[in-house]
């Protein structure tokens, strides 16, 4: 077996849907041994989410589940039942990291809160993901992705001024929080090396937006009352042009903050006469004053060129421009092929499929696919019998009680 | 005696600039690493000048710069000059990590590529962030965050349902790349701690963003389906959206998934007659009459404040939250109680409000919060104490504009 960066770390995930599973996926992809604990019968909620091949629902073929749980072991266990709790405590005894995103009330009621787990594993690093945090007036509030995005401040600037604000696509609050959870899990590992002690991390998904993504805006708000609101496909307070425009076969994004970039862009368009309009001497004012006029000048050129053509013409001349690619464009992109970004994984139920890989290449301890996402309870015997020493009859009775 | 901080003893030579290249360094520095920002008056970090490169006045005022470079040290060194080149190499010999996000090939051109550095420091970890990575047909592009989310595929899904893409209006690609970069850097450090080996990490900012939209990629690979803009629509949820409230541009996000949540929602808003109509009585019917449903929901929210509507719904167990701008985030009671911002004082910029790290835990080693360093603030320490230059030598290099 190849030695990977995190090969010596043992992780247990009692998680559902995206945030906790994405956190442990990042660690599993770098070699950590991740045991995923799923509720018996139905398993992780993402198993019912899809997408499914031919749109036929199947617990073992949900694309979201398969993507998020590659490289993990999977067991079924209900730790909220007394017999399940006992198994769970055995499981957690010698692991490094425990990641969970069920409501902390449920965790507490089951006696699996940090204070209790610390007694069986003093060095445990426990990461609790929740929508708003484990403290504060909203700690018990309910949330889906759209609510977390709204409170965290990422929604308010998306959309047209005259229409409703837009939540970002594809549950980004959970992916964002899962990424940040993986970062703080690593910091906690180094922290434990120094202190010898475990830790409980309280990570609020809304706070994950409000800090790294939005928090930069606090000082400009306090200084100048500068508040970013909806501006459609344009970006406020930026020099023209910083926007997404239609072109011949789709959309392009063009962003030219520096004067030399704008001049080059004008050259690429063939030095049209309109570019001499005095409005282009103060490009920072255009978005607030009359963007329509400036954009009307651009339109004929944009509409006579394709998105990849504009991308290459601009980039070859030092102009920051890019095509708005959809998943099909990306999936068939030559650059990503050369970099082997997508990986093929053979799953016992879903068969051979391509999956997105990871965005980084390590020379010594690279990302590898060691196993496909687990079938529901696939590793019950391996983990419970071989690892924890439960007998076959013991497991059979746990199964009968729907504990596993 | 106080415990050691998680990254105490780790030295990072930080060539990172602007956004994606800088935040991972501040996370390391916040937790105890000695992160030395390599600057030069001959090539300043654009963020010292502000986003509009031509309008910069002083080099110490931009809040974004302070957010991204807090807790670091700064030296001024023209590493393009022969003498500067020697000095940077001496510093790298005494470092654990080199971090950079220049245009691809910049450091290689100056004899500071990984192969060069490995010769002088065999166990160095070098992490390079670039929009599309270090190799491949598109590896040389120039891109800011808006371009990254366009290339990555996520922008193609951000817009009103069935409408044109608008693009992500925050630097999403930058922030997610730098957070993922922090995770990658920490895993490489973990590997080095265990094996003594350094390595080279090639991080593509677009690919890290593509990895956040696994679901539509899986749908494409399974079914050939190409996701477009979904707006606030989500299959399986209704109502689901941001609804207009009383007041100037106030909105509340509401999400209803299960039948129980629908019943609780109806009761909470006082069971108006429309909630009893057949066209809204099942999820399928609500989805079929979504436009009407949204109008009906708005007829309730429009008379209430955003927090008022939120509280009524949350009391009934329905997921809701106000849509906040940076102003709203700043004054929100939950964020205020959890303390998501911190105040620091800078000798020139004065009092600054920066975002605090979102992970909350007692026992996690943190350095006392500070602003970014002034330009060249730590020249004496780095050139004198680390590299052993005399005061006279430092003065001479300053005169020759090597330390500059």
GROMACS .gro file of N, CA and C in nm, chain B residues 37 39 41 44 48 59-61 65-66 69 72-76 345-349 371-379:
model
   90
  441UNK      N    1   0.661   3.720   0.456
  441UNK     CA    2   0.609   3.767   0.327
  441UNK      C    3   0.722   3.836   0.252
  443UNK      N    4   0.843   4.077  -0.007
  443UNK     CA    5   0.791   4.190  -0.085
  443UNK      C    6   0.907   4.268  -0.146
  445UNK      N    7   0.966   4.686  -0.326
  445UNK     CA    8   0.909   4.809  -0.384
  445UNK      C    9   0.908   4.800  -0.535
  448UNK      N   10   0.520   4.533  -0.599
  448UNK     CA   11   0.437   4.527  -0.478
  448UNK      C   12   0.316   4.437  -0.496
  452UNK      N   13  -0.162   4.584  -0.161
  452UNK     CA   14  -0.111   4.700  -0.087
  452UNK      C   15  -0.160   4.828  -0.154
  463UNK      N   16   0.069   5.255   0.108
  463UNK     CA   17   0.086   5.110   0.097
  463UNK      C   18   0.036   5.034   0.219
  464UNK      N   19  -0.020   5.105   0.314
  464UNK     CA   20  -0.052   5.039   0.441
  464UNK      C   21  -0.199   5.044   0.475
  465UNK      N   22  -0.283   5.089   0.384
  465UNK     CA   23  -0.420   5.122   0.424
  465UNK      C   24  -0.527   5.021   0.383
  469UNK      N   25  -0.579   4.391   0.243
  469UNK     CA   26  -0.441   4.350   0.266
  469UNK      C   27  -0.419   4.306   0.410
  470UNK      N   28  -0.479   4.378   0.503
  470UNK     CA   29  -0.464   4.343   0.644
  470UNK      C   30  -0.535   4.213   0.678
  473UNK      N   31  -0.306   3.926   0.528
  473UNK     CA   32  -0.164   3.915   0.565
  473UNK      C   33  -0.138   3.934   0.713
  476UNK      N   34   0.164   3.791   0.978
  476UNK     CA   35   0.286   3.756   0.904
  476UNK      C   36   0.397   3.856   0.934
  477UNK      N   37   0.519   3.822   0.889
  477UNK     CA   38   0.629   3.918   0.886
  477UNK      C   39   0.644   3.967   0.743
  478UNK      N   40   0.711   4.081   0.726
  478UNK     CA   41   0.736   4.132   0.590
  478UNK      C   42   0.882   4.169   0.575
  479UNK      N   43   0.941   4.125   0.465
  479UNK     CA   44   1.072   4.179   0.428
  479UNK      C   45   1.063   4.235   0.287
  480UNK      N   46   1.151   4.331   0.258
  480UNK     CA   47   1.160   4.383   0.121
  480UNK      C   48   1.289   4.331   0.061
  749UNK      N   49  -0.494   4.714   1.590
  749UNK     CA   50  -0.448   4.850   1.567
  749UNK      C   51  -0.318   4.845   1.488
  750UNK      N   52  -0.314   4.924   1.383
  750UNK     CA   53  -0.197   4.929   1.296
  750UNK      C   54  -0.134   5.068   1.310
  751UNK      N   55   0.000   5.076   1.311
  751UNK     CA   56   0.064   5.207   1.334
  751UNK      C   57   0.024   5.314   1.233
  752UNK      N   58  -0.009   5.278   1.111
  752UNK     CA   59  -0.045   5.377   1.010
  752UNK      C   60  -0.195   5.375   0.980
  753UNK      N   61  -0.249   5.256   0.960
  753UNK     CA   62  -0.391   5.245   0.924
  753UNK      C   63  -0.483   5.270   1.044
  775UNK      N   64  -0.247   4.315   1.291
  775UNK     CA   65  -0.270   4.350   1.151
  775UNK      C   66  -0.157   4.294   1.065
  776UNK      N   67  -0.160   4.326   0.937
  776UNK     CA   68  -0.050   4.288   0.849
  776UNK      C   69   0.073   4.371   0.886
  777UNK      N   70   0.191   4.322   0.854
  777UNK     CA   71   0.313   4.399   0.883
  777UNK      C   72   0.323   4.519   0.789
  778UNK      N   73   0.394   4.623   0.835
  778UNK     CA   74   0.425   4.732   0.742
  778UNK      C   75   0.530   4.680   0.644
  779UNK      N   76   0.543   4.748   0.532
  779UNK     CA   77   0.635   4.703   0.427
  779UNK      C   78   0.779   4.698   0.482
  780UNK      N   79   0.835   4.580   0.484
  780UNK     CA   80   0.972   4.564   0.531
  780UNK      C   81   0.990   4.570   0.681
  781UNK      N   82   0.880   4.554   0.754
  781UNK     CA   83   0.885   4.568   0.901
  781UNK      C   84   0.987   4.476   0.967
  782UNK      N   85   1.006   4.358   0.911
  782UNK     CA   86   1.091   4.259   0.978
  782UNK      C   87   1.226   4.238   0.910
  783UNK      N   88   1.269   4.337   0.834
  783UNK     CA   89   1.398   4.326   0.767
  783UNK      C   90   1.512   4.298   0.866
   0.00000   0.00000   0.00000
